[in-house]
């Protein structure tokens, strides 16, 4: 029995609701009043990273580059028990020379990349100049 039609919501719908709750209406106003700007930026960044991870897991973001992990650092943040990490990468895009790139991303705790691993990158739907982590190659 479906009460109030909440059973068929996708993960993206739920993330949109979370973003609205944090940023709009009375709840958003109270959140902004009691939480500092830095923490609000972290909350919004975590929601955006979770949206990108959901899109990537659904195959909605095409692969545009690969990269070799040169360093990894834990930020201490968790989203649904998955860690947020900072990756130092050596990116290889078709038709370009390899270059260094740094990104903060959400990774599955089952597939945390290690130094030397090759990962897949997609174009960020919100900002084409940035990448989205798509997972480990292979």
CSV table of N, CA and C in Angstrom, one decimal:
chain,number,residue,atom,x,y,z
A,1,UNK,N,0.8,-1.2,0.0
A,1,UNK,CA,0.0,0.0,0.0
A,1,UNK,C,0.9,1.2,0.0
A,2,UNK,N,0.7,2.1,-1.0
A,2,UNK,CA,1.5,3.3,-1.1
A,2,UNK,C,0.7,4.5,-0.4
A,3,UNK,N,1.3,5.0,0.6
A,3,UNK,CA,0.7,6.2,1.3
A,3,UNK,C,1.4,7.4,0.8
A,4,UNK,N,0.7,8.4,0.3
A,4,UNK,CA,1.2,9.7,-0.1
A,4,UNK,C,2.1,9.6,-1.3
A,5,UNK,N,2.2,8.5,-2.0
A,5,UNK,CA,2.9,8.4,-3.3
A,5,UNK,C,4.4,8.5,-3.1
A,6,UNK,N,5.0,8.1,-2.0
A,6,UNK,CA,6.4,8.3,-1.7
A,6,UNK,C,7.2,7.1,-2.1
A,7,UNK,N,6.6,5.9,-2.5
A,7,UNK,CA,7.3,4.7,-2.7
A,7,UNK,C,8.1,4.7,-4.1
A,8,UNK,N,7.6,5.5,-5.1
A,8,UNK,CA,8.3,5.4,-6.4
A,8,UNK,C,9.3,6.5,-6.6
A,9,UNK,N,9.7,7.2,-5.6
A,9,UNK,CA,10.7,8.3,-5.7
A,9,UNK,C,12.0,7.7,-6.0
A,10,UNK,N,12.7,8.4,-7.0
A,10,UNK,CA,14.1,8.0,-7.3
A,10,UNK,C,15.0,8.6,-6.3
A,11,UNK,N,16.3,8.2,-6.3
A,11,UNK,CA,17.3,8.7,-5.5
A,11,UNK,C,17.5,10.2,-5.8
A,12,UNK,N,17.4,10.6,-7.1
A,12,UNK,CA,17.6,12.0,-7.4
A,12,UNK,C,16.5,12.8,-6.9
A,13,UNK,N,15.2,12.3,-6.9
A,13,UNK,CA,14.1,13.1,-6.3
A,13,UNK,C,14.3,13.3,-4.8
A,14,UNK,N,14.8,12.3,-4.2
A,14,UNK,CA,15.1,12.4,-2.7
A,14,UNK,C,16.2,13.4,-2.5
A,15,UNK,N,17.2,13.4,-3.3
A,15,UNK,CA,18.3,14.4,-3.1
A,15,UNK,C,17.8,15.8,-3.4
A,16,UNK,N,16.9,16.0,-4.4
A,16,UNK,CA,16.3,17.3,-4.7
A,16,UNK,C,15.5,17.8,-3.5
A,17,UNK,N,14.8,16.9,-2.9
A,17,UNK,CA,14.0,17.3,-1.7
A,17,UNK,C,14.9,17.7,-0.5
A,18,UNK,N,16.0,17.0,-0.4
A,18,UNK,CA,17.0,17.3,0.7
A,18,UNK,C,17.6,18.7,0.4
A,19,UNK,N,17.9,19.0,-0.9
A,19,UNK,CA,18.5,20.3,-1.2
A,19,UNK,C,17.5,21.4,-1.0
A,20,UNK,N,16.2,21.2,-1.3
A,20,UNK,CA,15.2,22.2,-1.0
A,20,UNK,C,15.0,22.4,0.5
A,21,UNK,N,15.0,21.3,1.2
A,21,UNK,CA,14.8,21.4,2.7
A,21,UNK,C,15.9,22.2,3.3
A,22,UNK,N,17.1,22.1,2.8
A,22,UNK,CA,18.3,22.8,3.4
A,22,UNK,C,18.3,24.2,3.0
A,23,UNK,N,17.9,24.5,1.8
A,23,UNK,CA,18.1,25.9,1.2
A,23,UNK,C,16.8,26.7,1.1
A,24,UNK,N,15.6,26.2,1.2
A,24,UNK,CA,14.4,27.0,1.0
A,24,UNK,C,13.4,26.8,2.1
A,25,UNK,N,12.5,27.8,2.2
A,25,UNK,CA,11.4,27.7,3.1
A,25,UNK,C,11.9,28.0,4.6
A,26,UNK,N,11.0,27.7,5.5
A,26,UNK,CA,11.3,27.9,6.9
A,26,UNK,C,12.4,27.0,7.4
A,27,UNK,N,12.5,25.8,7.0
A,27,UNK,CA,13.6,24.9,7.4
A,27,UNK,C,14.9,25.4,6.9
A,28,UNK,N,14.9,25.9,5.6
A,28,UNK,CA,16.2,26.4,5.1
A,28,UNK,C,16.6,27.7,5.8
A,29,UNK,N,15.6,28.5,6.2
A,29,UNK,CA,15.9,29.8,6.9
A,29,UNK,C,16.5,29.4,8.3
A,30,UNK,N,15.9,28.5,9.0
A,30,UNK,CA,16.4,28.1,10.3
A,30,UNK,C,17.8,27.4,10.2
A,31,UNK,N,18.0,26.6,9.1
A,31,UNK,CA,19.3,25.9,8.9
A,31,UNK,C,20.4,27.0,8.7
A,32,UNK,N,20.1,28.0,7.9
A,32,UNK,CA,21.1,29.0,7.6
A,32,UNK,C,21.3,29.9,8.9
A,33,UNK,N,20.3,30.0,9.7
A,33,UNK,CA,20.5,30.8,10.9
A,33,UNK,C,21.4,30.1,12.0
A,34,UNK,N,21.3,28.8,12.0
A,34,UNK,CA,22.0,28.1,13.1
A,34,UNK,C,23.3,27.4,12.6
A,35,UNK,N,23.5,27.3,11.3
A,35,UNK,CA,24.6,26.6,10.7
A,35,UNK,C,25.4,27.7,10.0
A,36,UNK,N,26.7,27.7,10.2
A,36,UNK,CA,27.6,28.7,9.5
A,36,UNK,C,27.7,28.5,8.0
A,37,UNK,N,28.2,29.5,7.4
A,37,UNK,CA,28.3,29.5,5.9
A,37,UNK,C,29.2,28.3,5.4
A,38,UNK,N,30.3,28.1,6.1
A,38,UNK,CA,31.2,27.0,5.7
A,38,UNK,C,30.5,25.7,5.8
A,39,UNK,N,29.8,25.4,6.8
A,39,UNK,CA,29.0,24.2,6.9
A,39,UNK,C,27.9,24.1,5.9
A,40,UNK,N,27.3,25.2,5.6
A,40,UNK,CA,26.2,25.1,4.5
A,40,UNK,C,26.9,24.8,3.2
A,41,UNK,N,28.0,25.4,2.9
A,41,UNK,CA,28.7,25.1,1.7
A,41,UNK,C,29.1,23.6,1.6
A,42,UNK,N,29.5,23.0,2.8
A,42,UNK,CA,29.8,21.6,2.8
A,42,UNK,C,28.6,20.7,2.6
A,43,UNK,N,27.5,21.1,3.2
A,43,UNK,CA,26.2,20.4,3.0
A,43,UNK,C,25.8,20.4,1.5
A,44,UNK,N,25.8,21.6,0.9
A,44,UNK,CA,25.4,21.7,-0.5
A,44,UNK,C,26.4,21.0,-1.4
A,45,UNK,N,27.7,21.0,-1.1
A,45,UNK,CA,28.7,20.2,-1.9
A,45,UNK,C,28.4,18.7,-1.7
A,46,UNK,N,28.1,18.3,-0.6
A,46,UNK,CA,27.8,16.8,-0.4
A,46,UNK,C,26.6,16.4,-1.1
A,47,UNK,N,25.6,17.2,-1.1
A,47,UNK,CA,24.3,16.9,-1.9
A,47,UNK,C,24.7,16.9,-3.4
A,48,UNK,N,25.4,17.8,-3.9
A,48,UNK,CA,25.8,17.9,-5.3
A,48,UNK,C,26.6,16.6,-5.7
A,49,UNK,N,27.6,16.3,-4.8
A,49,UNK,CA,28.4,15.1,-5.1
A,49,UNK,C,27.6,13.8,-5.1
A,50,UNK,N,26.6,13.7,-4.2
A,50,UNK,CA,25.7,12.6,-4.1
A,50,UNK,C,24.9,12.5,-5.4
A,51,UNK,N,24.4,13.7,-5.9
A,51,UNK,CA,23.7,13.7,-7.2
A,51,UNK,C,24.5,13.2,-8.3
A,52,UNK,N,25.8,13.7,-8.4
A,52,UNK,CA,26.7,13.3,-9.5
A,52,UNK,C,27.0,11.8,-9.4
A,53,UNK,N,27.2,11.3,-8.1
A,53,UNK,CA,27.4,9.8,-8.0
A,53,UNK,C,26.2,9.0,-8.4
A,54,UNK,N,25.0,9.5,-8.1
A,54,UNK,CA,23.8,8.8,-8.6
A,54,UNK,C,23.7,8.8,-10.1
A,55,UNK,N,23.9,9.9,-10.7
A,55,UNK,CA,23.9,10.0,-12.2
A,55,UNK,C,25.0,9.1,-12.8
A,56,UNK,N,26.2,9.0,-12.2
A,56,UNK,CA,27.2,8.2,-12.7
A,56,UNK,C,26.9,6.7,-12.6
A,57,UNK,N,26.3,6.3,-11.4
A,57,UNK,CA,25.9,4.9,-11.2
A,57,UNK,C,24.8,4.5,-12.1
A,58,UNK,N,24.0,5.4,-12.6
A,58,UNK,CA,22.9,5.1,-13.5
A,58,UNK,C,23.4,5.1,-15.0
A,59,UNK,N,24.6,5.5,-15.2
A,59,UNK,CA,25.2,5.5,-16.6
A,59,UNK,C,24.7,6.8,-17.3
A,60,UNK,N,24.2,7.8,-16.7
A,60,UNK,CA,23.7,9.0,-17.3
A,60,UNK,C,24.9,10.0,-17.7
A,61,UNK,N,26.1,9.7,-17.2
A,61,UNK,CA,27.2,10.6,-17.5
A,61,UNK,C,28.2,9.8,-18.4
A,62,UNK,N,28.5,10.2,-19.6
A,62,UNK,CA,29.4,9.5,-20.5
A,62,UNK,C,30.9,9.7,-20.0
A,63,UNK,N,31.7,8.7,-20.3
A,63,UNK,CA,33.1,8.8,-19.9
A,63,UNK,C,33.8,9.7,-21.0
A,64,UNK,N,34.6,10.7,-20.5
A,64,UNK,CA,35.3,11.6,-21.4
A,64,UNK,C,36.8,11.5,-21.2
A,65,UNK,N,37.3,10.9,-20.1
A,65,UNK,CA,38.8,10.8,-19.9
A,65,UNK,C,39.0,9.7,-18.9
A,66,UNK,N,40.3,9.3,-18.8
A,66,UNK,CA,40.8,8.4,-17.8
A,66,UNK,C,41.9,9.1,-17.0
A,67,UNK,N,42.2,8.6,-15.8
A,67,UNK,CA,43.2,9.3,-15.0
A,67,UNK,C,43.9,8.2,-14.1
A,68,UNK,N,45.1,8.5,-13.8
A,68,UNK,CA,45.9,7.7,-12.9
A,68,UNK,C,45.9,8.4,-11.5
A,69,UNK,N,45.6,7.7,-10.5
A,69,UNK,CA,45.6,8.3,-9.1
A,69,UNK,C,47.0,8.4,-8.7
A,70,UNK,N,47.5,9.7,-8.3
A,70,UNK,CA,48.8,9.9,-7.8
A,70,UNK,C,48.8,10.1,-6.3
A,71,UNK,N,47.7,10.5,-5.8
A,71,UNK,CA,47.6,10.7,-4.3
A,71,UNK,C,46.1,10.7,-3.9
A,72,UNK,N,45.8,10.2,-2.7
A,72,UNK,CA,44.5,10.3,-2.2
A,72,UNK,C,44.5,10.7,-0.8
A,73,UNK,N,43.5,11.5,-0.4
A,73,UNK,CA,43.4,12.1,1.0
A,73,UNK,C,41.9,12.0,1.4
A,74,UNK,N,41.7,11.5,2.6
A,74,UNK,CA,40.4,11.4,3.2
A,74,UNK,C,40.0,12.8,3.8
A,75,UNK,N,38.8,13.3,3.5
A,75,UNK,CA,38.3,14.5,4.1
A,75,UNK,C,37.7,14.4,5.5
A,76,UNK,N,37.3,13.1,5.8
A,76,UNK,CA,36.6,12.9,7.1
A,76,UNK,C,35.1,13.0,7.0
A,77,UNK,N,34.6,13.4,5.8
A,77,UNK,CA,33.2,13.4,5.6
A,77,UNK,C,32.6,12.1,5.1
A,78,UNK,N,31.4,11.7,5.5
A,78,UNK,CA,30.8,10.5,5.0
A,78,UNK,C,29.4,10.9,4.5
A,79,UNK,N,29.0,10.3,3.3
A,79,UNK,CA,27.6,10.5,2.8
A,79,UNK,C,27.1,9.1,2.7
A,80,UNK,N,26.1,8.7,3.5
A,80,UNK,CA,25.5,7.4,3.5
A,80,UNK,C,26.6,6.3,3.7
A,81,UNK,N,27.6,6.6,4.6
A,81,UNK,CA,28.7,5.8,5.0
A,81,UNK,C,29.7,5.6,3.9
A,82,UNK,N,29.6,6.4,2.8
A,82,UNK,CA,30.7,6.4,1.7
A,82,UNK,C,31.5,7.6,2.0
A,83,UNK,N,32.9,7.4,1.8
A,83,UNK,CA,33.8,8.6,2.1
A,83,UNK,C,33.9,9.6,1.0
A,84,UNK,N,34.1,10.8,1.4
A,84,UNK,CA,34.4,11.9,0.5
A,84,UNK,C,36.0,12.0,0.6
A,85,UNK,N,36.6,12.0,-0.6
A,85,UNK,CA,38.0,12.0,-0.7
A,85,UNK,C,38.5,13.1,-1.7
A,86,UNK,N,39.8,13.5,-1.5
A,86,UNK,CA,40.4,14.4,-2.5
A,86,UNK,C,41.4,13.5,-3.3
A,87,UNK,N,41.3,13.5,-4.6
A,87,UNK,CA,42.1,12.7,-5.5
A,87,UNK,C,43.1,13.7,-6.2
A,88,UNK,N,44.3,13.3,-6.2
A,88,UNK,CA,45.3,14.0,-7.1
A,88,UNK,C,45.5,13.0,-8.3
A,89,UNK,N,45.3,13.6,-9.5
A,89,UNK,CA,45.2,12.7,-10.7
A,89,UNK,C,46.1,13.2,-11.8
A,90,UNK,N,46.5,12.3,-12.7
A,90,UNK,CA,47.2,12.5,-13.9
A,90,UNK,C,46.2,12.2,-15.0
A,91,UNK,N,45.5,13.2,-15.6
A,91,UNK,CA,44.4,13.0,-16.5
A,91,UNK,C,44.9,12.8,-17.9
A,92,UNK,N,44.3,11.9,-18.6
A,92,UNK,CA,44.5,11.6,-20.1
A,92,UNK,C,43.2,11.8,-20.8
A,93,UNK,N,43.1,12.9,-21.6
A,93,UNK,CA,42.0,13.1,-22.5
A,93,UNK,C,42.4,12.9,-23.9
A,94,UNK,N,41.5,12.3,-24.7
A,94,UNK,CA,41.8,12.2,-26.2
A,94,UNK,C,42.2,13.5,-26.8
A,95,UNK,N,43.3,13.5,-27.5
A,95,UNK,CA,43.8,14.7,-28.2
A,95,UNK,C,44.5,15.7,-27.4
A,96,UNK,N,44.8,15.4,-26.1
A,96,UNK,CA,45.5,16.4,-25.2
A,96,UNK,C,46.6,15.7,-24.5
A,97,UNK,N,47.6,16.5,-24.1
A,97,UNK,CA,48.7,16.0,-23.3
A,97,UNK,C,48.2,15.7,-21.9
A,98,UNK,N,48.7,14.7,-21.2
A,98,UNK,CA,48.3,14.4,-19.8
A,98,UNK,C,48.6,15.6,-18.9
A,99,UNK,N,47.8,15.8,-18.0
A,99,UNK,CA,47.9,17.0,-17.0
A,99,UNK,C,47.5,16.6,-15.7
A,100,UNK,N,47.9,17.4,-14.7
A,100,UNK,CA,47.6,17.1,-13.3
A,100,UNK,C,46.2,17.7,-13.0
A,101,UNK,N,45.4,17.1,-12.1
A,101,UNK,CA,44.1,17.6,-11.8
A,101,UNK,C,43.8,17.1,-10.4
A,102,UNK,N,43.1,18.0,-9.6
A,102,UNK,CA,42.7,17.6,-8.2
A,102,UNK,C,41.2,17.8,-8.1
A,103,UNK,N,40.6,16.8,-7.5
A,103,UNK,CA,39.2,16.8,-7.3
A,103,UNK,C,38.7,16.2,-6.0
A,104,UNK,N,37.7,16.7,-5.5
A,104,UNK,CA,37.0,16.2,-4.3
A,104,UNK,C,35.8,15.4,-4.7
A,105,UNK,N,35.7,14.2,-4.3
A,105,UNK,CA,34.6,13.4,-4.8
A,105,UNK,C,34.1,12.3,-3.8
A,106,UNK,N,32.9,11.9,-4.0
A,106,UNK,CA,32.4,10.8,-3.2
A,106,UNK,C,32.7,9.5,-3.9
A,107,UNK,N,33.3,8.5,-3.1
A,107,UNK,CA,33.6,7.2,-3.6
A,107,UNK,C,32.9,6.1,-2.8
A,108,UNK,N,32.6,5.0,-3.5
A,108,UNK,CA,32.0,3.9,-2.8
A,108,UNK,C,33.0,3.3,-1.9
A,109,UNK,N,32.6,2.9,-0.6
A,109,UNK,CA,33.6,2.3,0.3
A,109,UNK,C,34.0,0.9,-0.2
A,110,UNK,N,33.3,0.4,-1.2
A,110,UNK,CA,33.7,-0.9,-1.7
A,110,UNK,C,34.7,-0.8,-2.9
A,111,UNK,N,34.8,0.5,-3.4
A,111,UNK,CA,35.8,0.7,-4.5
A,111,UNK,C,36.6,2.0,-4.3
A,112,UNK,N,37.2,2.1,-3.2
A,112,UNK,CA,38.1,3.2,-2.9
A,112,UNK,C,39.3,3.1,-3.8
A,113,UNK,N,39.6,4.1,-4.7
A,113,UNK,CA,40.8,3.9,-5.5
A,113,UNK,C,42.1,4.0,-4.7
A,114,UNK,N,43.2,3.4,-5.1
A,114,UNK,CA,44.5,3.5,-4.5
A,114,UNK,C,45.4,4.2,-5.4
A,115,UNK,N,46.6,4.6,-4.9
A,115,UNK,CA,47.6,5.2,-5.8
A,115,UNK,C,48.0,4.2,-6.8
A,116,UNK,N,48.0,4.7,-8.1
A,116,UNK,CA,48.4,3.8,-9.2
A,116,UNK,C,47.2,3.3,-10.0
A,117,UNK,N,46.0,3.3,-9.4
A,117,UNK,CA,44.8,2.8,-10.1
A,117,UNK,C,44.4,3.8,-11.2
A,118,UNK,N,43.8,3.2,-12.3
A,118,UNK,CA,43.3,4.0,-13.4
A,118,UNK,C,41.8,4.1,-13.2
A,119,UNK,N,41.3,5.4,-13.2
A,119,UNK,CA,39.9,5.6,-13.0
A,119,UNK,C,39.3,6.3,-14.2
A,120,UNK,N,37.9,6.2,-14.3
A,120,UNK,CA,37.2,6.8,-15.4
A,120,UNK,C,36.6,8.1,-14.9
A,121,UNK,N,36.6,9.1,-15.8
A,121,UNK,CA,36.0,10.4,-15.5
A,121,UNK,C,35.0,10.8,-16.5
A,122,UNK,N,33.9,11.5,-16.1
A,122,UNK,CA,32.9,12.0,-16.9
A,122,UNK,C,32.8,13.5,-16.8
A,123,UNK,N,32.1,14.2,-17.7
A,123,UNK,CA,32.0,15.6,-17.7
A,123,UNK,C,30.9,15.9,-16.6
A,124,UNK,N,31.2,16.9,-15.8
A,124,UNK,CA,30.2,17.3,-14.7
A,124,UNK,C,29.1,18.1,-15.4
A,125,UNK,N,27.8,17.6,-15.2
A,125,UNK,CA,26.7,18.2,-15.9
A,125,UNK,C,26.5,19.7,-15.4
A,126,UNK,N,26.9,20.0,-14.2
A,126,UNK,CA,26.7,21.4,-13.7
A,126,UNK,C,27.8,22.3,-14.1
A,127,UNK,N,29.0,21.8,-14.5
A,127,UNK,CA,30.2,22.6,-14.9
A,127,UNK,C,31.0,21.8,-15.8
A,128,UNK,N,31.0,22.0,-17.1
A,128,UNK,CA,31.7,21.2,-18.1
A,128,UNK,C,33.2,21.3,-17.9
A,129,UNK,N,33.8,22.2,-17.2
A,129,UNK,CA,35.2,22.3,-17.0
A,129,UNK,C,35.7,21.4,-15.9
A,130,UNK,N,34.8,20.8,-15.2
A,130,UNK,CA,35.1,19.8,-14.1
A,130,UNK,C,34.7,18.4,-14.5
A,131,UNK,N,35.3,17.5,-13.7
A,131,UNK,CA,35.0,16.1,-13.9
A,131,UNK,C,34.2,15.5,-12.8
A,132,UNK,N,33.5,14.3,-13.1
A,132,UNK,CA,32.8,13.5,-12.2
A,132,UNK,C,33.5,12.2,-12.2
A,133,UNK,N,33.7,11.6,-11.0
A,133,UNK,CA,34.3,10.3,-10.8
A,133,UNK,C,33.3,9.2,-11.2
A,134,UNK,N,33.7,8.4,-12.1
A,134,UNK,CA,32.8,7.3,-12.6
A,134,UNK,C,33.2,5.9,-12.1
A,135,UNK,N,34.3,5.8,-11.4
A,135,UNK,CA,34.7,4.5,-10.9
A,135,UNK,C,36.1,4.0,-11.4
A,136,UNK,N,36.5,2.9,-10.9
A,136,UNK,CA,37.8,2.3,-11.3
A,136,UNK,C,37.6,1.6,-12.6
A,137,UNK,N,38.6,1.7,-13.5
A,137,UNK,CA,38.6,1.0,-14.8
A,137,UNK,C,38.8,-0.5,-14.5
A,138,UNK,N,38.2,-1.2,-15.4
A,138,UNK,CA,38.4,-2.7,-15.3
A,138,UNK,C,37.3,-3.4,-14.7
